[in-house]
Amino acid sequence: MHVLVLGGTTEARRLAEALVDTLPATARVTSSLAGRVTSPKLPPGEVRVGGFGGAEGLAAWLRAHQVSALIDATHPFAETISFNAAAAAAAAHVPLLALRRPGWVPGEGDAWHTVGSLADAATALPALGQRVFLTTGRMGLAAFAELDQLWFLMRSVDAPEAPHPAHMEVLLDRGPFTLEGERELIRRHRIDVVVTKDSGGAATAPKLAAAREARIPVVVVRRPPVPEGVAVAGTPEQALTWLRAQGGSQV
């Protein structure tokens, strides 16, 4: 058995750990990382870094390395690789599962403004606040580059590149974050609106609770859909159950 995990997320690392612990020594577990983050946390098992060359390149890799099952455990917003994975799995006749942590759900007291894209988030911002806590990562900052009248606190793992907003302070940090820490960021920087992607998970959720407490709006970018026809699991444990159903009796 050879399982390829398209990774880079906490769930992908947890799945790789479970597979390495569960599968016999003769099985292979390979995690593929995009290589966009400096010094990523490496999962156990074999690791490859970099792209495949689109859907055709991934399909060729699946065939050449005799992959038995493909699990797309990338970030919920890694839309391109997810659609490439679906096309490649179909072409190579390899079972495919999308591992997606559940999205966030607004609670009582939340002032969420759900939008379909970063561009839509940028359009909504001027009417909602002037000091923005931008937590959408360093990719896609061009969508906010023309908002010269606003000030941004931008948090990401690695430093951003231009184009980006003219009035921006960069905070390099990696989750998980605490509610106390998020409260302090909002207070110290006088944040009056938060922008986030619906990434889900507990590691970055405290900013939502902090925004609720501060009674400030949150612009939430809706996650893209999983490619049509692809099975979905919400946890690594569910992914293991799916793998057993594919004939992986050794799992």
Short mmCIF file of C-alpha atoms in Angstrom, two decimals:
data_model
loop_
_atom_site.label_atom_id
_atom_site.label_comp_id
_atom_site.label_asym_id
_atom_site.label_seq_id
_atom_site.Cartn_x
_atom_site.Cartn_y
_atom_site.Cartn_z
CA MET A 1 0.00 0.00 0.00
CA HIS A 2 1.16 3.52 -0.82
CA VAL A 3 -0.87 6.48 0.48
CA LEU A 4 -0.14 9.97 -0.82
CA VAL A 5 -1.28 12.79 1.47
CA LEU A 6 -1.43 16.27 -0.02
CA GLY A 7 -0.63 18.11 3.18
CA GLY A 8 0.46 21.28 4.89
CA THR A 9 -2.31 21.35 7.51
CA THR A 10 -2.57 20.16 11.09
CA GLU A 11 -5.03 17.48 9.98
CA ALA A 12 -2.57 16.25 7.35
CA ARG A 13 0.18 15.84 9.95
CA ARG A 14 -2.20 14.02 12.31
CA LEU A 15 -3.26 11.71 9.48
CA ALA A 16 0.35 10.98 8.49
CA GLU A 17 1.16 10.17 12.13
CA ALA A 18 -1.81 7.80 12.35
CA LEU A 19 -0.91 6.09 9.08
CA VAL A 20 2.73 5.61 10.02
CA ASP A 21 1.65 4.14 13.37
CA THR A 22 -1.02 1.91 11.83
CA LEU A 23 0.31 0.64 8.51
CA PRO A 24 2.82 -2.20 8.36
CA ALA A 25 6.48 -1.44 7.69
CA THR A 26 6.08 -2.54 4.07
CA ALA A 27 3.55 0.24 3.38
CA ARG A 28 4.51 3.75 2.26
CA VAL A 29 3.13 7.05 3.47
CA THR A 30 4.20 10.09 1.46
CA SER A 31 3.23 13.64 2.41
CA SER A 32 3.48 16.32 -0.26
CA LEU A 33 4.01 19.94 0.78
CA ALA A 34 3.63 22.89 -1.58
CA GLY A 35 6.78 24.57 -0.28
CA ARG A 36 5.22 27.99 0.24
CA VAL A 37 6.00 28.16 3.97
CA THR A 38 9.53 28.56 5.31
CA SER A 39 10.53 25.84 7.81
CA PRO A 40 7.27 23.87 7.77
CA LYS A 41 6.49 21.31 10.45
CA LEU A 42 7.34 18.04 8.72
CA PRO A 43 5.11 15.00 9.20
CA PRO A 44 6.47 11.47 9.71
CA GLY A 45 7.00 9.18 6.75
CA GLU A 46 8.33 10.22 3.36
CA VAL A 47 8.07 13.91 2.45
CA ARG A 48 8.26 15.63 -0.91
CA VAL A 49 8.22 19.40 -1.39
CA GLY A 50 7.04 21.30 -4.46
CA GLY A 51 4.41 21.08 -7.16
CA PHE A 52 3.68 18.20 -9.52
CA GLY A 53 3.18 20.17 -12.70
CA GLY A 54 -0.59 20.36 -12.70
CA ALA A 55 -3.11 17.56 -12.93
CA GLU A 56 -1.19 15.69 -15.63
CA GLY A 57 2.01 15.77 -13.60
CA LEU A 58 0.23 14.52 -10.50
CA ALA A 59 -1.46 11.72 -12.44
CA ALA A 60 1.93 10.65 -13.80
CA TRP A 61 3.37 10.67 -10.26
CA LEU A 62 0.49 8.56 -8.97
CA ARG A 63 1.14 5.96 -11.67
CA ALA A 64 4.93 5.99 -11.38
CA HIS A 65 4.85 5.56 -7.61
CA GLN A 66 1.98 3.06 -7.60
CA VAL A 67 -0.18 5.12 -5.25
CA SER A 68 -3.06 3.12 -3.77
CA ALA A 69 -5.03 6.04 -2.33
CA LEU A 70 -4.82 9.83 -2.54
CA ILE A 71 -5.95 12.03 0.35
CA ASP A 72 -6.25 15.76 -0.26
CA ALA A 73 -5.64 17.26 3.18
CA THR A 74 -4.61 20.68 1.93
CA HIS A 75 -5.94 23.98 3.24
CA PRO A 76 -9.68 24.47 2.56
CA PHE A 77 -8.76 27.39 0.28
CA ALA A 78 -6.15 25.52 -1.78
CA GLU A 79 -8.64 25.33 -4.62
CA THR A 80 -6.22 24.73 -7.51
CA ILE A 81 -4.49 21.68 -6.02
CA SER A 82 -7.84 20.23 -4.97
CA PHE A 83 -9.22 20.37 -8.51
CA ASN A 84 -5.91 19.05 -9.89
CA ALA A 85 -6.12 16.18 -7.41
CA ALA A 86 -9.64 15.31 -8.57
CA ALA A 87 -8.60 15.31 -12.23
CA ALA A 88 -5.40 13.34 -11.55
CA ALA A 89 -7.13 10.72 -9.41
CA ALA A 90 -9.74 10.17 -12.11
CA ALA A 91 -7.09 9.87 -14.81
CA ALA A 92 -4.94 7.44 -12.80
CA HIS A 93 -7.93 5.52 -11.38
CA VAL A 94 -6.83 6.15 -7.78
CA PRO A 95 -9.41 6.55 -4.97
CA LEU A 96 -9.53 10.15 -3.68
CA LEU A 97 -10.71 11.61 -0.39
CA ALA A 98 -10.82 15.27 0.64
CA LEU A 99 -10.01 15.77 4.33
CA ARG A 100 -11.62 19.07 5.35
CA ARG A 101 -11.99 20.38 8.88
CA PRO A 102 -15.53 21.70 9.46
CA GLY A 103 -16.07 25.40 8.83
CA TRP A 104 -16.86 27.91 11.56
CA VAL A 105 -20.46 28.65 12.54
CA PRO A 106 -21.51 32.09 13.83
CA GLY A 107 -22.86 32.23 17.37
CA GLU A 108 -24.95 34.63 19.37
CA GLY A 109 -23.39 38.08 19.38
CA ASP A 110 -21.33 37.57 16.23
CA ALA A 111 -21.50 40.29 13.57
CA TRP A 112 -20.36 38.31 10.55
CA HIS A 113 -20.43 39.53 6.96
CA THR A 114 -19.98 36.51 4.68
CA VAL A 115 -18.51 37.18 1.23
CA GLY A 116 -17.48 35.04 -1.70
CA SER A 117 -13.92 36.24 -2.31
CA LEU A 118 -11.07 38.43 -1.09
CA ALA A 119 -12.13 41.02 -3.66
CA ASP A 120 -15.62 41.07 -2.14
CA ALA A 121 -14.07 41.43 1.32
CA ALA A 122 -12.09 44.46 0.15
CA THR A 123 -15.26 46.02 -1.27
CA ALA A 124 -17.10 45.54 2.03
CA LEU A 125 -14.37 46.89 4.32
CA PRO A 126 -14.68 50.70 3.99
CA ALA A 127 -18.25 50.62 5.31
CA LEU A 128 -17.32 48.46 8.30
CA GLY A 129 -14.16 49.94 9.81
CA GLN A 130 -10.90 51.80 9.41
CA ARG A 131 -8.40 49.63 11.31
CA VAL A 132 -8.36 46.11 9.90
CA PHE A 133 -7.00 42.91 11.41
CA LEU A 134 -6.27 40.95 8.21
CA THR A 135 -5.80 37.22 8.86
CA THR A 136 -6.17 35.78 5.37
CA GLY A 137 -2.46 34.99 4.91
CA ARG A 138 0.15 36.60 2.71
CA MET A 139 -1.32 35.35 -0.57
CA GLY A 140 -3.99 37.55 -2.13
CA LEU A 141 -2.99 40.85 -0.51
CA ALA A 142 -3.32 42.53 -3.90
CA ALA A 143 -7.09 42.52 -3.36
CA PHE A 144 -6.60 45.11 -0.59
CA ALA A 145 -3.76 47.10 -2.15
CA GLU A 146 -5.97 50.00 -3.30
CA LEU A 147 -7.53 50.66 0.10
CA ASP A 148 -5.26 53.58 0.96
CA GLN A 149 -7.75 55.05 3.42
CA LEU A 150 -7.56 52.01 5.72
CA TRP A 151 -4.86 50.74 8.10
CA PHE A 152 -4.07 47.01 8.24
CA LEU A 153 -2.51 44.67 10.78
CA MET A 154 -1.59 41.71 8.60
CA ARG A 155 -0.66 38.41 10.27
CA SER A 156 1.01 35.53 8.44
CA VAL A 157 3.66 32.86 8.91
CA ASP A 158 6.03 34.37 6.32
CA ALA A 159 6.62 37.95 5.20
CA PRO A 160 4.33 39.20 2.40
CA GLU A 161 5.39 40.58 -0.95
CA ALA A 162 4.01 43.49 -2.94
CA PRO A 163 1.44 44.49 -3.97
CA HIS A 164 -0.12 45.07 -0.58
CA PRO A 165 -1.86 47.92 1.29
CA ALA A 166 0.23 51.05 1.75
CA HIS A 167 -0.65 51.43 5.43
CA MET A 168 0.15 48.01 6.85
CA GLU A 169 1.95 46.56 9.85
CA VAL A 170 3.11 42.95 9.50
CA LEU A 171 2.94 40.46 12.36
CA LEU A 172 4.82 37.21 11.69
CA ASP A 173 3.32 34.48 13.82
CA ARG A 174 2.06 30.92 13.62
CA GLY A 175 -0.94 29.47 15.44
CA PRO A 176 -2.39 28.15 17.60
CA PHE A 177 -3.42 31.48 19.11
CA THR A 178 -5.02 32.20 22.47
CA LEU A 179 -8.11 34.22 23.31
CA GLU A 180 -6.06 36.39 25.67
CA GLY A 181 -3.53 37.12 22.94
CA GLU A 182 -6.21 37.99 20.38
CA ARG A 183 -7.96 40.29 22.85
CA GLU A 184 -4.69 42.14 23.41
CA LEU A 185 -4.01 42.52 19.66
CA ILE A 186 -7.46 43.99 19.07
CA ARG A 187 -7.11 46.34 22.05
CA ARG A 188 -3.53 47.47 21.40
CA HIS A 189 -4.01 48.13 17.70
CA ARG A 190 -7.53 49.59 18.11
CA ILE A 191 -8.91 47.11 15.58
CA ASP A 192 -12.49 47.80 14.49
CA VAL A 193 -12.95 45.06 11.86
CA VAL A 194 -11.48 41.59 11.30
CA VAL A 195 -11.08 39.80 7.96
CA THR A 196 -10.67 36.02 7.83
CA LYS A 197 -11.17 33.04 5.59
CA ASP A 198 -13.49 30.31 6.82
CA SER A 199 -10.58 27.97 7.47
CA GLY A 200 -12.24 26.22 10.39
CA GLY A 201 -10.39 24.53 13.22
CA ALA A 202 -9.52 25.58 16.75
CA ALA A 203 -6.00 26.94 16.17
CA THR A 204 -7.11 30.32 14.80
CA ALA A 205 -10.70 30.48 16.12
CA PRO A 206 -9.93 32.66 19.20
CA LYS A 207 -9.89 35.80 17.02
CA LEU A 208 -13.61 35.21 16.38
CA ALA A 209 -14.37 35.07 20.09
CA ALA A 210 -12.23 38.16 20.68
CA ALA A 211 -14.09 40.05 17.95
CA ARG A 212 -17.42 39.00 19.47
CA GLU A 213 -16.33 40.28 22.87
CA ALA A 214 -15.14 43.57 21.36
CA ARG A 215 -18.42 43.84 19.40
CA ILE A 216 -16.65 44.44 16.11
CA PRO A 217 -17.64 43.03 12.70
CA VAL A 218 -15.90 40.09 11.04
CA VAL A 219 -15.72 39.70 7.27
CA VAL A 220 -15.66 35.95 6.55
CA VAL A 221 -14.60 34.69 3.12
CA ARG A 222 -16.63 31.62 2.20
CA ARG A 223 -14.51 28.55 1.40
CA PRO A 224 -14.63 27.11 -2.15
CA PRO A 225 -16.54 23.86 -2.68
CA VAL A 226 -14.87 20.46 -2.84
CA PRO A 227 -14.76 19.20 -6.46
CA GLU A 228 -17.96 17.45 -7.45
CA GLY A 229 -18.05 13.72 -6.75
CA VAL A 230 -15.14 13.70 -4.28
CA ALA A 231 -15.76 12.00 -0.93
CA VAL A 232 -15.22 14.21 2.13
CA ALA A 233 -14.07 13.42 5.67
CA GLY A 234 -14.04 15.91 8.54
CA THR A 235 -11.36 14.30 10.71
CA PRO A 236 -8.25 12.11 10.31
CA GLU A 237 -10.16 9.31 12.06
CA GLN A 238 -12.87 9.46 9.39
CA ALA A 239 -10.16 9.39 6.74
CA LEU A 240 -8.79 6.15 8.22
CA THR A 241 -12.28 4.65 8.09
CA TRP A 242 -12.55 5.63 4.42
CA LEU A 243 -9.16 4.11 3.68
CA ARG A 244 -10.23 0.80 5.21
CA ALA A 245 -13.31 0.86 2.95
CA GLN A 246 -11.04 1.13 -0.10
CA GLY A 247 -9.61 -2.30 0.68
CA GLY A 248 -6.94 -1.11 3.11
CA SER A 249 -7.57 -3.91 5.58
CA GLN A 250 -4.10 -3.33 7.05
CA VAL A 251 -5.17 0.14 8.30
#
